[in-house]
């Protein structure tokens, strides 16, 4: 992380175990990263669409997940007022029960003194018949008047420039989601469905830092309007 800090200003920081994992290797690393000058994107695992089927389960699980995220943020030493991003991996239009889950999560998180954010797709999905949907827009419409902070992923080229040097990052406004506070324009390994024609990736389909000649750290790359996105004022 000290080596990568030469090129990057902030990093994602899991508060819970990431999807597919039983443990969280980020736990206890805040002070080290803070001493190196990193800003933070605090991230908590969200439920899958398939796991939320009824209004009752949506509310129960939304509250429980918000409480876990807040508890772990406090344990790590992050104070109230921080933005915690809920990891929503499912794209396209979300079902009604999942929107109820997001509302319950946001309401409970705000009650506990934190601010709700969401990591979600910013990719346009064609639903047929001339109808398209972007998950970030779907959430904004259905969860209003709650104000989420949006961390969107869109690695399609364009608008993504592909795996480029951090000396020439894309503009946040090019993400396609005007409310986006953070744009993830590269995911490793490369998603062939969306980023198959993007340039700059290594032969193993990962993106690496320009100075990483040994290819030790494959990266997801993000751009933001602030060096400490989870603590940005006014969001």
mmCIF file with all atom_site columns, N, CA and C in Angstrom, residues 61-118:
data_model
loop_
_atom_site.group_PDB
_atom_site.id
_atom_site.type_symbol
_atom_site.label_atom_id
_atom_site.label_alt_id
_atom_site.label_comp_id
_atom_site.label_asym_id
_atom_site.label_entity_id
_atom_site.label_seq_id
_atom_site.pdbx_PDB_ins_code
_atom_site.Cartn_x
_atom_site.Cartn_y
_atom_site.Cartn_z
_atom_site.occupancy
_atom_site.B_iso_or_equiv
_atom_site.pdbx_formal_charge
_atom_site.auth_seq_id
_atom_site.auth_comp_id
_atom_site.auth_asym_id
_atom_site.auth_atom_id
_atom_site.pdbx_PDB_model_num
ATOM 1   N N  . UNK A 1 61  ? -33.613 -7.467 7.059   1.00 0.00 ? 61  UNK A N  1
ATOM 2   C CA . UNK A 1 61  ? -32.220 -7.598 6.639   1.00 0.00 ? 61  UNK A CA 1
ATOM 3   C C  . UNK A 1 61  ? -31.568 -6.248 6.379   1.00 0.00 ? 61  UNK A C  1
ATOM 4   N N  . UNK A 1 62  ? -32.358 -5.280 5.917   1.00 0.00 ? 62  UNK A N  1
ATOM 5   C CA . UNK A 1 62  ? -31.808 -3.948 5.733   1.00 0.00 ? 62  UNK A CA 1
ATOM 6   C C  . UNK A 1 62  ? -31.354 -3.341 7.043   1.00 0.00 ? 62  UNK A C  1
ATOM 7   N N  . UNK A 1 63  ? -32.184 -3.468 8.070   1.00 0.00 ? 63  UNK A N  1
ATOM 8   C CA . UNK A 1 63  ? -31.828 -2.946 9.393   1.00 0.00 ? 63  UNK A CA 1
ATOM 9   C C  . UNK A 1 63  ? -30.614 -3.679 9.957   1.00 0.00 ? 63  UNK A C  1
ATOM 10  N N  . UNK A 1 64  ? -30.612 -4.999 9.849   1.00 0.00 ? 64  UNK A N  1
ATOM 11  C CA . UNK A 1 64  ? -29.504 -5.796 10.389  1.00 0.00 ? 64  UNK A CA 1
ATOM 12  C C  . UNK A 1 64  ? -28.190 -5.465 9.692   1.00 0.00 ? 64  UNK A C  1
ATOM 13  N N  . UNK A 1 65  ? -28.219 -5.303 8.378   1.00 0.00 ? 65  UNK A N  1
ATOM 14  C CA . UNK A 1 65  ? -26.991 -5.012 7.630   1.00 0.00 ? 65  UNK A CA 1
ATOM 15  C C  . UNK A 1 65  ? -26.472 -3.613 7.939   1.00 0.00 ? 65  UNK A C  1
ATOM 16  N N  . UNK A 1 66  ? -27.380 -2.666 8.129   1.00 0.00 ? 66  UNK A N  1
ATOM 17  C CA . UNK A 1 66  ? -26.964 -1.314 8.499   1.00 0.00 ? 66  UNK A CA 1
ATOM 18  C C  . UNK A 1 66  ? -26.318 -1.304 9.882   1.00 0.00 ? 66  UNK A C  1
ATOM 19  N N  . UNK A 1 67  ? -26.890 -2.046 10.807  1.00 0.00 ? 67  UNK A N  1
ATOM 20  C CA . UNK A 1 67  ? -26.335 -2.112 12.157  1.00 0.00 ? 67  UNK A CA 1
ATOM 21  C C  . UNK A 1 67  ? -24.944 -2.741 12.151  1.00 0.00 ? 67  UNK A C  1
ATOM 22  N N  . UNK A 1 68  ? -24.774 -3.782 11.343  1.00 0.00 ? 68  UNK A N  1
ATOM 23  C CA . UNK A 1 68  ? -23.458 -4.417 11.252  1.00 0.00 ? 68  UNK A CA 1
ATOM 24  C C  . UNK A 1 68  ? -22.437 -3.458 10.646  1.00 0.00 ? 68  UNK A C  1
ATOM 25  N N  . UNK A 1 69  ? -22.819 -2.757 9.587   1.00 0.00 ? 69  UNK A N  1
ATOM 26  C CA . UNK A 1 69  ? -21.895 -1.826 8.942   1.00 0.00 ? 69  UNK A CA 1
ATOM 27  C C  . UNK A 1 69  ? -21.486 -0.710 9.903   1.00 0.00 ? 69  UNK A C  1
ATOM 28  N N  . UNK A 1 70  ? -22.453 -0.156 10.634  1.00 0.00 ? 70  UNK A N  1
ATOM 29  C CA . UNK A 1 70  ? -22.159 0.922  11.583  1.00 0.00 ? 70  UNK A CA 1
ATOM 30  C C  . UNK A 1 70  ? -21.267 0.421  12.717  1.00 0.00 ? 70  UNK A C  1
ATOM 31  N N  . UNK A 1 71  ? -21.580 -0.772 13.216  1.00 0.00 ? 71  UNK A N  1
ATOM 32  C CA . UNK A 1 71  ? -20.779 -1.332 14.314  1.00 0.00 ? 71  UNK A CA 1
ATOM 33  C C  . UNK A 1 71  ? -19.341 -1.538 13.881  1.00 0.00 ? 71  UNK A C  1
ATOM 34  N N  . UNK A 1 72  ? -19.150 -2.074 12.677  1.00 0.00 ? 72  UNK A N  1
ATOM 35  C CA . UNK A 1 72  ? -17.792 -2.337 12.201  1.00 0.00 ? 72  UNK A CA 1
ATOM 36  C C  . UNK A 1 72  ? -17.050 -1.028 11.887  1.00 0.00 ? 72  UNK A C  1
ATOM 37  N N  . UNK A 1 73  ? -17.774 -0.023 11.420  1.00 0.00 ? 73  UNK A N  1
ATOM 38  C CA . UNK A 1 73  ? -17.135 1.273  11.169  1.00 0.00 ? 73  UNK A CA 1
ATOM 39  C C  . UNK A 1 73  ? -16.609 1.866  12.475  1.00 0.00 ? 73  UNK A C  1
ATOM 40  N N  . UNK A 1 74  ? -17.422 1.781  13.526  1.00 0.00 ? 74  UNK A N  1
ATOM 41  C CA . UNK A 1 74  ? -16.982 2.298  14.824  1.00 0.00 ? 74  UNK A CA 1
ATOM 42  C C  . UNK A 1 74  ? -15.795 1.498  15.358  1.00 0.00 ? 74  UNK A C  1
ATOM 43  N N  . UNK A 1 75  ? -15.840 0.180  15.198  1.00 0.00 ? 75  UNK A N  1
ATOM 44  C CA . UNK A 1 75  ? -14.737 -0.674 15.652  1.00 0.00 ? 75  UNK A CA 1
ATOM 45  C C  . UNK A 1 75  ? -13.434 -0.295 14.970  1.00 0.00 ? 75  UNK A C  1
ATOM 46  N N  . UNK A 1 76  ? -13.527 0.071  13.690  1.00 0.00 ? 76  UNK A N  1
ATOM 47  C CA . UNK A 1 76  ? -12.335 0.452  12.931  1.00 0.00 ? 76  UNK A CA 1
ATOM 48  C C  . UNK A 1 76  ? -11.885 1.876  13.254  1.00 0.00 ? 76  UNK A C  1
ATOM 49  N N  . UNK A 1 77  ? -12.686 2.612  14.011  1.00 0.00 ? 77  UNK A N  1
ATOM 50  C CA . UNK A 1 77  ? -12.312 3.964  14.397  1.00 0.00 ? 77  UNK A CA 1
ATOM 51  C C  . UNK A 1 77  ? -12.830 5.054  13.484  1.00 0.00 ? 77  UNK A C  1
ATOM 52  N N  . UNK A 1 78  ? -13.774 4.708  12.607  1.00 0.00 ? 78  UNK A N  1
ATOM 53  C CA . UNK A 1 78  ? -14.386 5.714  11.741  1.00 0.00 ? 78  UNK A CA 1
ATOM 54  C C  . UNK A 1 78  ? -15.564 6.351  12.470  1.00 0.00 ? 78  UNK A C  1
ATOM 55  N N  . UNK A 1 79  ? -15.566 7.676  12.537  1.00 0.00 ? 79  UNK A N  1
ATOM 56  C CA . UNK A 1 79  ? -16.585 8.371  13.296  1.00 0.00 ? 79  UNK A CA 1
ATOM 57  C C  . UNK A 1 79  ? -17.897 8.516  12.561  1.00 0.00 ? 79  UNK A C  1
ATOM 58  N N  . UNK A 1 80  ? -18.926 8.896  13.297  1.00 0.00 ? 80  UNK A N  1
ATOM 59  C CA . UNK A 1 80  ? -20.237 9.131  12.711  1.00 0.00 ? 80  UNK A CA 1
ATOM 60  C C  . UNK A 1 80  ? -20.132 10.255 11.680  1.00 0.00 ? 80  UNK A C  1
ATOM 61  N N  . UNK A 1 81  ? -21.041 10.229 10.726  1.00 0.00 ? 81  UNK A N  1
ATOM 62  C CA . UNK A 1 81  ? -21.010 11.196 9.632   1.00 0.00 ? 81  UNK A CA 1
ATOM 63  C C  . UNK A 1 81  ? -20.320 10.678 8.395   1.00 0.00 ? 81  UNK A C  1
ATOM 64  N N  . UNK A 1 82  ? -19.616 9.556  8.519   1.00 0.00 ? 82  UNK A N  1
ATOM 65  C CA . UNK A 1 82  ? -18.943 8.968  7.357   1.00 0.00 ? 82  UNK A CA 1
ATOM 66  C C  . UNK A 1 82  ? -19.971 8.350  6.413   1.00 0.00 ? 82  UNK A C  1
ATOM 67  N N  . UNK A 1 83  ? -19.658 8.354  5.130   1.00 0.00 ? 83  UNK A N  1
ATOM 68  C CA . UNK A 1 83  ? -20.488 7.698  4.129   1.00 0.00 ? 83  UNK A CA 1
ATOM 69  C C  . UNK A 1 83  ? -20.066 6.245  4.024   1.00 0.00 ? 83  UNK A C  1
ATOM 70  N N  . UNK A 1 84  ? -21.031 5.338  4.188   1.00 0.00 ? 84  UNK A N  1
ATOM 71  C CA . UNK A 1 84  ? -20.772 3.902  4.002   1.00 0.00 ? 84  UNK A CA 1
ATOM 72  C C  . UNK A 1 84  ? -21.486 3.465  2.738   1.00 0.00 ? 84  UNK A C  1
ATOM 73  N N  . UNK A 1 85  ? -20.749 2.889  1.817   1.00 0.00 ? 85  UNK A N  1
ATOM 74  C CA . UNK A 1 85  ? -21.303 2.445  0.547   1.00 0.00 ? 85  UNK A CA 1
ATOM 75  C C  . UNK A 1 85  ? -21.732 0.981  0.650   1.00 0.00 ? 85  UNK A C  1
ATOM 76  N N  . UNK A 1 86  ? -22.978 0.711  0.307   1.00 0.00 ? 86  UNK A N  1
ATOM 77  C CA . UNK A 1 86  ? -23.485 -0.657 0.273   1.00 0.00 ? 86  UNK A CA 1
ATOM 78  C C  . UNK A 1 86  ? -23.181 -1.251 -1.093  1.00 0.00 ? 86  UNK A C  1
ATOM 79  N N  . UNK A 1 87  ? -22.548 -2.394 -1.109  1.00 0.00 ? 87  UNK A N  1
ATOM 80  C CA . UNK A 1 87  ? -22.137 -3.048 -2.349  1.00 0.00 ? 87  UNK A CA 1
ATOM 81  C C  . UNK A 1 87  ? -23.322 -3.763 -2.994  1.00 0.00 ? 87  UNK A C  1
ATOM 82  N N  . UNK A 1 88  ? -23.831 -3.216 -4.096  1.00 0.00 ? 88  UNK A N  1
ATOM 83  C CA . UNK A 1 88  ? -24.945 -3.812 -4.842  1.00 0.00 ? 88  UNK A CA 1
ATOM 84  C C  . UNK A 1 88  ? -24.389 -4.326 -6.161  1.00 0.00 ? 88  UNK A C  1
ATOM 85  N N  . UNK A 1 89  ? -24.230 -5.642 -6.251  1.00 0.00 ? 89  UNK A N  1
ATOM 86  C CA . UNK A 1 89  ? -23.604 -6.243 -7.419  1.00 0.00 ? 89  UNK A CA 1
ATOM 87  C C  . UNK A 1 89  ? -24.590 -6.474 -8.563  1.00 0.00 ? 89  UNK A C  1
ATOM 88  N N  . UNK A 1 90  ? -25.878 -6.596 -8.256  1.00 0.00 ? 90  UNK A N  1
ATOM 89  C CA . UNK A 1 90  ? -26.867 -6.845 -9.295  1.00 0.00 ? 90  UNK A CA 1
ATOM 90  C C  . UNK A 1 90  ? -27.131 -5.571 -10.087 1.00 0.00 ? 90  UNK A C  1
ATOM 91  N N  . UNK A 1 91  ? -27.219 -5.713 -11.407 1.00 0.00 ? 91  UNK A N  1
ATOM 92  C CA . UNK A 1 91  ? -27.448 -4.559 -12.262 1.00 0.00 ? 91  UNK A CA 1
ATOM 93  C C  . UNK A 1 91  ? -28.836 -4.559 -12.865 1.00 0.00 ? 91  UNK A C  1
ATOM 94  N N  . UNK A 1 92  ? -29.099 -3.529 -13.652 1.00 0.00 ? 92  UNK A N  1
ATOM 95  C CA . UNK A 1 92  ? -30.406 -3.400 -14.279 1.00 0.00 ? 92  UNK A CA 1
ATOM 96  C C  . UNK A 1 92  ? -31.445 -2.848 -13.323 1.00 0.00 ? 92  UNK A C  1
ATOM 97  N N  . UNK A 1 93  ? -32.709 -3.102 -13.629 1.00 0.00 ? 93  UNK A N  1
ATOM 98  C CA . UNK A 1 93  ? -33.809 -2.623 -12.793 1.00 0.00 ? 93  UNK A CA 1
ATOM 99  C C  . UNK A 1 93  ? -33.976 -3.555 -11.594 1.00 0.00 ? 93  UNK A C  1
ATOM 100 N N  . UNK A 1 94  ? -33.991 -3.004 -10.405 1.00 0.00 ? 94  UNK A N  1
ATOM 101 C CA . UNK A 1 94  ? -34.088 -3.804 -9.184  1.00 0.00 ? 94  UNK A CA 1
ATOM 102 C C  . UNK A 1 94  ? -35.551 -4.037 -8.814  1.00 0.00 ? 94  UNK A C  1
ATOM 103 N N  . UNK A 1 95  ? -35.886 -5.210 -8.249  1.00 0.00 ? 95  UNK A N  1
ATOM 104 C CA . UNK A 1 95  ? -37.278 -5.491 -7.871  1.00 0.00 ? 95  UNK A CA 1
ATOM 105 C C  . UNK A 1 95  ? -37.710 -4.673 -6.648  1.00 0.00 ? 95  UNK A C  1
ATOM 106 N N  . UNK A 1 96  ? -39.032 -4.590 -6.466  1.00 0.00 ? 96  UNK A N  1
ATOM 107 C CA . UNK A 1 96  ? -39.605 -3.767 -5.394  1.00 0.00 ? 96  UNK A CA 1
ATOM 108 C C  . UNK A 1 96  ? -39.074 -4.163 -4.026  1.00 0.00 ? 96  UNK A C  1
ATOM 109 N N  . UNK A 1 97  ? -38.950 -5.464 -3.773  1.00 0.00 ? 97  UNK A N  1
ATOM 110 C CA . UNK A 1 97  ? -38.472 -5.916 -2.463  1.00 0.00 ? 97  UNK A CA 1
ATOM 111 C C  . UNK A 1 97  ? -37.054 -5.422 -2.201  1.00 0.00 ? 97  UNK A C  1
ATOM 112 N N  . UNK A 1 98  ? -36.245 -5.365 -3.244  1.00 0.00 ? 98  UNK A N  1
ATOM 113 C CA . UNK A 1 98  ? -34.871 -4.907 -3.035  1.00 0.00 ? 98  UNK A CA 1
ATOM 114 C C  . UNK A 1 98  ? -34.830 -3.409 -2.745  1.00 0.00 ? 98  UNK A C  1
ATOM 115 N N  . UNK A 1 99  ? -35.706 -2.672 -3.364  1.00 0.00 ? 99  UNK A N  1
ATOM 116 C CA . UNK A 1 99  ? -35.785 -1.248 -3.044  1.00 0.00 ? 99  UNK A CA 1
ATOM 117 C C  . UNK A 1 99  ? -36.209 -1.041 -1.589  1.00 0.00 ? 99  UNK A C  1
ATOM 118 N N  . UNK A 1 100 ? -37.095 -1.891 -1.098  1.00 0.00 ? 100 UNK A N  1
ATOM 119 C CA . UNK A 1 100 ? -37.498 -1.816 0.309   1.00 0.00 ? 100 UNK A CA 1
ATOM 120 C C  . UNK A 1 100 ? -36.304 -2.111 1.219   1.00 0.00 ? 100 UNK A C  1
ATOM 121 N N  . UNK A 1 101 ? -35.466 -3.050 0.813   1.00 0.00 ? 101 UNK A N  1
ATOM 122 C CA . UNK A 1 101 ? -34.238 -3.373 1.550   1.00 0.00 ? 101 UNK A CA 1
ATOM 123 C C  . UNK A 1 101 ? -33.314 -2.154 1.602   1.00 0.00 ? 101 UNK A C  1
ATOM 124 N N  . UNK A 1 102 ? -33.122 -1.484 0.464   1.00 0.00 ? 102 UNK A N  1
ATOM 125 C CA . UNK A 1 102 ? -32.256 -0.307 0.422   1.00 0.00 ? 102 UNK A CA 1
ATOM 126 C C  . UNK A 1 102 ? -32.794 0.825  1.294   1.00 0.00 ? 102 UNK A C  1
ATOM 127 N N  . UNK A 1 103 ? -34.107 1.017  1.282   1.00 0.00 ? 103 UNK A N  1
ATOM 128 C CA . UNK A 1 103 ? -34.694 2.066  2.110   1.00 0.00 ? 103 UNK A CA 1
ATOM 129 C C  . UNK A 1 103 ? -34.513 1.767  3.591   1.00 0.00 ? 103 UNK A C  1
ATOM 130 N N  . UNK A 1 104 ? -34.718 0.509  3.982   1.00 0.00 ? 104 UNK A N  1
ATOM 131 C CA . UNK A 1 104 ? -34.545 0.130  5.389   1.00 0.00 ? 104 UNK A CA 1
ATOM 132 C C  . UNK A 1 104 ? -33.086 0.293  5.811   1.00 0.00 ? 104 UNK A C  1
ATOM 133 N N  . UNK A 1 105 ? -32.184 -0.085 4.931   1.00 0.00 ? 105 UNK A N  1
ATOM 134 C CA . UNK A 1 105 ? -30.749 0.034  5.217   1.00 0.00 ? 105 UNK A CA 1
ATOM 135 C C  . UNK A 1 105 ? -30.372 1.506  5.402   1.00 0.00 ? 105 UNK A C  1
ATOM 136 N N  . UNK A 1 106 ? -30.812 2.349  4.480   1.00 0.00 ? 106 UNK A N  1
ATOM 137 C CA . UNK A 1 106 ? -30.472 3.772  4.550   1.00 0.00 ? 106 UNK A CA 1
ATOM 138 C C  . UNK A 1 106 ? -31.051 4.436  5.789   1.00 0.00 ? 106 UNK A C  1
ATOM 139 N N  . UNK A 1 107 ? -32.310 4.137  6.092   1.00 0.00 ? 107 UNK A N  1
ATOM 140 C CA . UNK A 1 107 ? -32.964 4.759  7.245   1.00 0.00 ? 107 UNK A CA 1
ATOM 141 C C  . UNK A 1 107 ? -32.276 4.372  8.550   1.00 0.00 ? 107 UNK A C  1
ATOM 142 N N  . UNK A 1 108 ? -31.923 3.098  8.672   1.00 0.00 ? 108 UNK A N  1
ATOM 143 C CA . UNK A 1 108 ? -31.262 2.651  9.903   1.00 0.00 ? 108 UNK A CA 1
ATOM 144 C C  . UNK A 1 108 ? -29.851 3.214  10.002  1.00 0.00 ? 108 UNK A C  1
ATOM 145 N N  . UNK A 1 109 ? -29.149 3.266  8.892   1.00 0.00 ? 109 UNK A N  1
ATOM 146 C CA . UNK A 1 109 ? -27.791 3.799  8.909   1.00 0.00 ? 109 UNK A CA 1
ATOM 147 C C  . UNK A 1 109 ? -27.801 5.272  9.319   1.00 0.00 ? 109 UNK A C  1
ATOM 148 N N  . UNK A 1 110 ? -28.751 6.032  8.802   1.00 0.00 ? 110 UNK A N  1
ATOM 149 C CA . UNK A 1 110 ? -28.849 7.444  9.191   1.00 0.00 ? 110 UNK A CA 1
ATOM 150 C C  . UNK A 1 110 ? -29.228 7.578  10.661  1.00 0.00 ? 110 UNK A C  1
ATOM 151 N N  . UNK A 1 111 ? -30.084 6.698  11.145  1.00 0.00 ? 111 UNK A N  1
ATOM 152 C CA . UNK A 1 111 ? -30.459 6.736  12.560  1.00 0.00 ? 111 UNK A CA 1
ATOM 153 C C  . UNK A 1 111 ? -29.232 6.529  13.440  1.00 0.00 ? 111 UNK A C  1
ATOM 154 N N  . UNK A 1 112 ? -28.279 5.741  12.951  1.00 0.00 ? 112 UNK A N  1
ATOM 155 C CA . UNK A 1 112 ? -27.075 5.428  13.710  1.00 0.00 ? 112 UNK A CA 1
ATOM 156 C C  . UNK A 1 112 ? -25.969 6.468  13.505  1.00 0.00 ? 112 UNK A C  1
ATOM 157 N N  . UNK A 1 113 ? -26.252 7.502  12.716  1.00 0.00 ? 113 UNK A N  1
ATOM 158 C CA . UNK A 1 113 ? -25.312 8.610  12.596  1.00 0.00 ? 113 UNK A CA 1
ATOM 159 C C  . UNK A 1 113 ? -24.398 8.587  11.395  1.00 0.00 ? 113 UNK A C  1
ATOM 160 N N  . UNK A 1 114 ? -24.593 7.628  10.484  1.00 0.00 ? 114 UNK A N  1
ATOM 161 C CA . UNK A 1 114 ? -23.772 7.550  9.281   1.00 0.00 ? 114 UNK A CA 1
ATOM 162 C C  . UNK A 1 114 ? -24.597 7.973  8.065   1.00 0.00 ? 114 UNK A C  1
ATOM 163 N N  . UNK A 1 115 ? -23.942 8.156  6.941   1.00 0.00 ? 115 UNK A N  1
ATOM 164 C CA . UNK A 1 115 ? -24.627 8.569  5.720   1.00 0.00 ? 115 UNK A CA 1
ATOM 165 C C  . UNK A 1 115 ? -24.620 7.431  4.708   1.00 0.00 ? 115 UNK A C  1
ATOM 166 N N  . UNK A 1 116 ? -25.735 7.202  4.003   1.00 0.00 ? 116 UNK A N  1
ATOM 167 C CA . UNK A 1 116 ? -25.818 6.073  3.091   1.00 0.00 ? 116 UNK A CA 1
ATOM 168 C C  . UNK A 1 116 ? -25.237 6.366  1.717   1.00 0.00 ? 116 UNK A C  1
ATOM 169 N N  . UNK A 1 117 ? -24.444 5.443  1.244   1.00 0.00 ? 117 UNK A N  1
ATOM 170 C CA . UNK A 1 117 ? -23.952 5.462  -0.121  1.00 0.00 ? 117 UNK A CA 1
ATOM 171 C C  . UNK A 1 117 ? -24.236 4.114  -0.753  1.00 0.00 ? 117 UNK A C  1
ATOM 172 N N  . UNK A 1 118 ? -24.104 4.037  -2.052  1.00 0.00 ? 118 UNK A N  1
ATOM 173 C CA . UNK A 1 118 ? -24.326 2.769  -2.730  1.00 0.00 ? 118 UNK A CA 1
ATOM 174 C C  . UNK A 1 118 ? -23.313 2.624  -3.860  1.00 0.00 ? 118 UNK A C  1
#
